[in-house]
Amino acid sequence: SSLLFDFSGSSYHYNSDFGFSTRYAYILDPSAVTISKSFSPDPTTAGGVSTLSFTLTNPTSTLFSGLHFTDTLPTTPGDMVVANPPNAVATGCGSPTFAPAAGAGTLSFSNGSLAPNSSCTIKVNVTVPVTGTYTNTTSHLFIGTLDTGNSATDTLTVNNAPAGPAP
């Protein structure tokens, strides 16, 4: 606040008749909200199942809603698709829309929310029929119509080795 001295006449006014309002503006950097991804197990076997996990992280003190992104699964050297059953789940993301169908080649996550200073996890099982190295990158993460500029990339190696023990 400030002190206003009024020397007019013979009286002093010490803010008792000086009104004002205050407005606060929070400037948020949308790129602070990040997205990462990983496959587990990695490596896996041809025809085997690996869980694809996405993590959205909010290091700010603000609630974000309207989070969305897409992920087109790789098609080279073979088609990576959502496994049957997909076992799709989103934890700590509010009430998002995330229901990939078995055999789908594209994932779509929308209407997510992220509490202050928290993260949320999105998981789905995927499978690939052919050995090789599959590099997968998401679209940018959006908050409503605002592009964070952040995407996530990970690589899954698929070989012919026998399957390991269940995770």
mmCIF file of C-alpha atoms in Angstrom:
data_model
loop_
_atom_site.group_PDB
_atom_site.id
_atom_site.type_symbol
_atom_site.label_atom_id
_atom_site.label_comp_id
_atom_site.label_asym_id
_atom_site.label_seq_id
_atom_site.Cartn_x
_atom_site.Cartn_y
_atom_site.Cartn_z
ATOM 1 C CA SER A 1 0.000 0.000 0.000
ATOM 2 C CA SER A 2 1.015 3.583 -0.258
ATOM 3 C CA LEU A 3 0.738 6.655 1.966
ATOM 4 C CA LEU A 4 -0.940 9.717 0.588
ATOM 5 C CA PHE A 5 -0.103 13.073 2.179
ATOM 6 C CA ASP A 6 -2.594 15.821 1.464
ATOM 7 C CA PHE A 7 -1.384 19.170 2.757
ATOM 8 C CA SER A 8 -4.373 21.113 1.474
ATOM 9 C CA GLY A 9 -5.973 23.170 4.151
ATOM 10 C CA SER A 10 -5.004 22.407 7.695
ATOM 11 C CA SER A 11 -5.581 18.631 7.811
ATOM 12 C CA TYR A 12 -3.561 15.532 6.913
ATOM 13 C CA HIS A 13 -5.131 12.471 5.300
ATOM 14 C CA TYR A 14 -3.368 9.175 5.981
ATOM 15 C CA ASN A 15 -5.026 6.805 3.490
ATOM 16 C CA SER A 16 -8.280 6.847 5.400
ATOM 17 C CA ASP A 17 -10.121 8.297 2.442
ATOM 18 C CA PHE A 18 -7.938 6.937 -0.362
ATOM 19 C CA GLY A 19 -9.428 3.831 -1.919
ATOM 20 C CA PHE A 20 -7.742 1.476 -4.350
ATOM 21 C CA SER A 21 -7.958 -2.130 -5.496
ATOM 22 C CA THR A 22 -5.258 -4.678 -6.135
ATOM 23 C CA ARG A 23 -5.058 -7.157 -8.976
ATOM 24 C CA TYR A 24 -2.681 -10.068 -9.091
ATOM 25 C CA ALA A 25 -1.533 -11.630 -12.330
ATOM 26 C CA TYR A 26 0.078 -15.037 -12.418
ATOM 27 C CA ILE A 27 2.189 -15.527 -15.491
ATOM 28 C CA LEU A 28 2.504 -19.219 -16.234
ATOM 29 C CA ASP A 29 4.896 -20.871 -18.597
ATOM 30 C CA PRO A 30 3.000 -23.759 -20.224
ATOM 31 C CA SER A 31 6.280 -25.454 -21.122
ATOM 32 C CA ALA A 32 6.728 -26.154 -17.396
ATOM 33 C CA VAL A 33 4.196 -28.988 -17.784
ATOM 34 C CA THR A 34 6.145 -31.911 -19.265
ATOM 35 C CA ILE A 35 5.454 -35.295 -20.820
ATOM 36 C CA SER A 36 7.705 -38.370 -20.786
ATOM 37 C CA LYS A 37 7.239 -41.987 -21.874
ATOM 38 C CA SER A 38 8.769 -45.423 -21.424
ATOM 39 C CA PHE A 39 8.278 -49.053 -22.441
ATOM 40 C CA SER A 40 8.430 -51.910 -19.937
ATOM 41 C CA PRO A 41 9.774 -54.496 -20.409
ATOM 42 C CA ASP A 42 12.346 -53.269 -22.868
ATOM 43 C CA PRO A 43 13.537 -55.279 -24.706
ATOM 44 C CA THR A 44 10.573 -57.534 -25.392
ATOM 45 C CA THR A 45 10.005 -60.429 -27.779
ATOM 46 C CA ALA A 46 8.232 -60.443 -31.136
ATOM 47 C CA GLY A 47 4.538 -60.973 -30.413
ATOM 48 C CA GLY A 48 5.138 -60.124 -26.746
ATOM 49 C CA VAL A 49 3.484 -57.375 -24.732
ATOM 50 C CA SER A 50 5.147 -54.245 -23.398
ATOM 51 C CA THR A 51 3.465 -51.564 -21.273
ATOM 52 C CA LEU A 52 3.732 -48.083 -22.743
ATOM 53 C CA SER A 53 3.655 -45.491 -19.930
ATOM 54 C CA PHE A 54 3.279 -41.722 -20.216
ATOM 55 C CA THR A 55 3.950 -39.385 -17.298
ATOM 56 C CA LEU A 56 2.637 -35.811 -17.240
ATOM 57 C CA THR A 57 4.340 -33.607 -14.632
ATOM 58 C CA ASN A 58 3.194 -30.248 -13.232
ATOM 59 C CA PRO A 59 5.909 -28.566 -11.112
ATOM 60 C CA THR A 60 3.847 -25.364 -10.696
ATOM 61 C CA SER A 61 1.359 -24.293 -8.017
ATOM 62 C CA THR A 62 -1.493 -24.109 -10.552
ATOM 63 C CA LEU A 63 -4.162 -26.648 -11.515
ATOM 64 C CA PHE A 64 -4.149 -27.375 -15.250
ATOM 65 C CA SER A 65 -7.102 -28.876 -17.117
ATOM 66 C CA GLY A 66 -7.813 -29.673 -20.750
ATOM 67 C CA LEU A 67 -4.564 -31.618 -21.186
ATOM 68 C CA HIS A 68 -4.409 -33.632 -24.406
ATOM 69 C CA PHE A 69 -2.002 -35.339 -26.806
ATOM 70 C CA THR A 70 -1.959 -38.086 -29.434
ATOM 71 C CA ASP A 71 0.553 -40.811 -30.110
ATOM 72 C CA THR A 72 0.789 -42.567 -33.462
ATOM 73 C CA LEU A 73 2.491 -45.912 -32.899
ATOM 74 C CA PRO A 74 5.383 -46.802 -35.237
ATOM 75 C CA THR A 75 4.779 -48.944 -38.336
ATOM 76 C CA THR A 76 8.389 -49.783 -39.212
ATOM 77 C CA PRO A 77 9.747 -52.473 -39.232
ATOM 78 C CA GLY A 78 6.247 -53.836 -38.379
ATOM 79 C CA ASP A 79 3.037 -52.420 -37.000
ATOM 80 C CA MET A 80 3.054 -51.657 -33.272
ATOM 81 C CA VAL A 81 -0.552 -51.845 -32.059
ATOM 82 C CA VAL A 82 -2.542 -51.756 -28.832
ATOM 83 C CA ALA A 83 -2.503 -55.252 -27.315
ATOM 84 C CA ASN A 84 -5.539 -57.376 -26.506
ATOM 85 C CA PRO A 85 -6.487 -56.692 -23.742
ATOM 86 C CA PRO A 86 -5.306 -53.049 -23.749
ATOM 87 C CA ASN A 87 -5.321 -52.687 -19.934
ATOM 88 C CA ALA A 88 -5.531 -48.910 -20.459
ATOM 89 C CA VAL A 89 -5.494 -46.853 -17.268
ATOM 90 C CA ALA A 90 -4.937 -43.225 -16.278
ATOM 91 C CA THR A 91 -3.997 -42.446 -12.655
ATOM 92 C CA GLY A 92 -3.973 -38.986 -11.090
ATOM 93 C CA CYS A 93 -5.198 -37.324 -14.305
ATOM 94 C CA GLY A 94 -8.711 -36.325 -13.244
ATOM 95 C CA SER A 95 -11.435 -37.859 -15.441
ATOM 96 C CA PRO A 96 -9.805 -37.999 -18.874
ATOM 97 C CA THR A 97 -10.933 -39.655 -22.075
ATOM 98 C CA PHE A 98 -8.521 -42.522 -22.751
ATOM 99 C CA ALA A 99 -9.912 -45.787 -24.115
ATOM 100 C CA PRO A 100 -7.726 -47.205 -26.887
ATOM 101 C CA ALA A 101 -9.155 -50.249 -28.663
ATOM 102 C CA ALA A 102 -7.187 -53.458 -29.171
ATOM 103 C CA GLY A 103 -5.437 -53.336 -32.556
ATOM 104 C CA ALA A 104 -5.439 -49.529 -32.733
ATOM 105 C CA GLY A 105 -2.365 -47.790 -34.117
ATOM 106 C CA THR A 106 -3.077 -44.378 -32.587
ATOM 107 C CA LEU A 107 -3.580 -43.361 -28.953
ATOM 108 C CA SER A 108 -5.582 -40.309 -27.948
ATOM 109 C CA PHE A 109 -5.610 -38.772 -24.459
ATOM 110 C CA SER A 110 -7.903 -35.804 -23.760
ATOM 111 C CA ASN A 111 -9.675 -33.852 -21.007
ATOM 112 C CA GLY A 112 -6.955 -34.610 -18.467
ATOM 113 C CA SER A 113 -6.274 -32.448 -15.450
ATOM 114 C CA LEU A 114 -3.144 -32.110 -13.384
ATOM 115 C CA ALA A 115 -3.085 -30.917 -9.769
ATOM 116 C CA PRO A 116 -0.422 -28.469 -8.577
ATOM 117 C CA ASN A 117 3.015 -29.983 -7.906
ATOM 118 C CA SER A 118 1.955 -33.442 -9.073
ATOM 119 C CA SER A 119 2.155 -35.929 -11.901
ATOM 120 C CA CYS A 120 -0.184 -38.395 -13.541
ATOM 121 C CA THR A 121 0.455 -41.685 -15.304
ATOM 122 C CA ILE A 122 -1.217 -43.112 -18.403
ATOM 123 C CA LYS A 123 -0.577 -46.756 -19.340
ATOM 124 C CA VAL A 124 -1.557 -49.094 -22.160
ATOM 125 C CA ASN A 125 -0.247 -52.462 -23.352
ATOM 126 C CA VAL A 126 1.220 -52.641 -26.867
ATOM 127 C CA THR A 127 2.520 -55.481 -29.022
ATOM 128 C CA VAL A 128 4.654 -55.828 -32.169
ATOM 129 C CA PRO A 129 4.867 -58.857 -34.501
ATOM 130 C CA VAL A 130 8.353 -58.267 -35.941
ATOM 131 C CA THR A 131 11.828 -57.940 -34.431
ATOM 132 C CA GLY A 132 13.527 -54.575 -34.700
ATOM 133 C CA THR A 133 13.904 -51.206 -33.042
ATOM 134 C CA TYR A 134 10.775 -49.045 -32.720
ATOM 135 C CA THR A 135 11.207 -45.334 -31.993
ATOM 136 C CA ASN A 136 7.980 -43.699 -30.852
ATOM 137 C CA THR A 137 7.326 -39.944 -30.414
ATOM 138 C CA THR A 138 4.110 -38.290 -29.218
ATOM 139 C CA SER A 139 2.538 -35.148 -30.591
ATOM 140 C CA HIS A 140 3.029 -32.007 -28.504
ATOM 141 C CA LEU A 141 1.237 -31.866 -25.172
ATOM 142 C CA PHE A 142 -1.512 -29.231 -25.205
ATOM 143 C CA ILE A 143 -3.301 -27.418 -22.378
ATOM 144 C CA GLY A 144 -6.584 -26.514 -24.030
ATOM 145 C CA THR A 145 -5.478 -24.746 -27.217
ATOM 146 C CA LEU A 146 -2.086 -23.769 -25.763
ATOM 147 C CA ASP A 147 0.864 -25.779 -27.118
ATOM 148 C CA THR A 148 3.438 -26.586 -24.403
ATOM 149 C CA GLY A 149 5.989 -27.445 -27.088
ATOM 150 C CA ASN A 150 6.802 -30.652 -25.181
ATOM 151 C CA SER A 151 6.675 -34.148 -26.649
ATOM 152 C CA ALA A 152 8.028 -37.506 -25.489
ATOM 153 C CA THR A 153 10.174 -40.122 -27.249
ATOM 154 C CA ASP A 154 11.274 -43.624 -26.328
ATOM 155 C CA THR A 155 12.579 -46.655 -28.194
ATOM 156 C CA LEU A 156 11.425 -50.269 -27.823
ATOM 157 C CA THR A 157 13.713 -53.095 -28.876
ATOM 158 C CA VAL A 158 11.989 -56.292 -30.034
ATOM 159 C CA ASN A 159 13.983 -59.492 -30.407
ATOM 160 C CA ASN A 160 13.495 -63.260 -30.696
ATOM 161 C CA ALA A 161 14.812 -64.103 -27.226
ATOM 162 C CA PRO A 162 12.488 -66.145 -25.036
ATOM 163 C CA ALA A 163 10.205 -64.153 -22.817
ATOM 164 C CA GLY A 164 11.523 -63.343 -19.369
ATOM 165 C CA PRO A 165 9.605 -63.794 -16.128
ATOM 166 C CA ALA A 166 6.393 -61.830 -15.710
ATOM 167 C CA PRO A 167 6.929 -58.346 -14.241
#
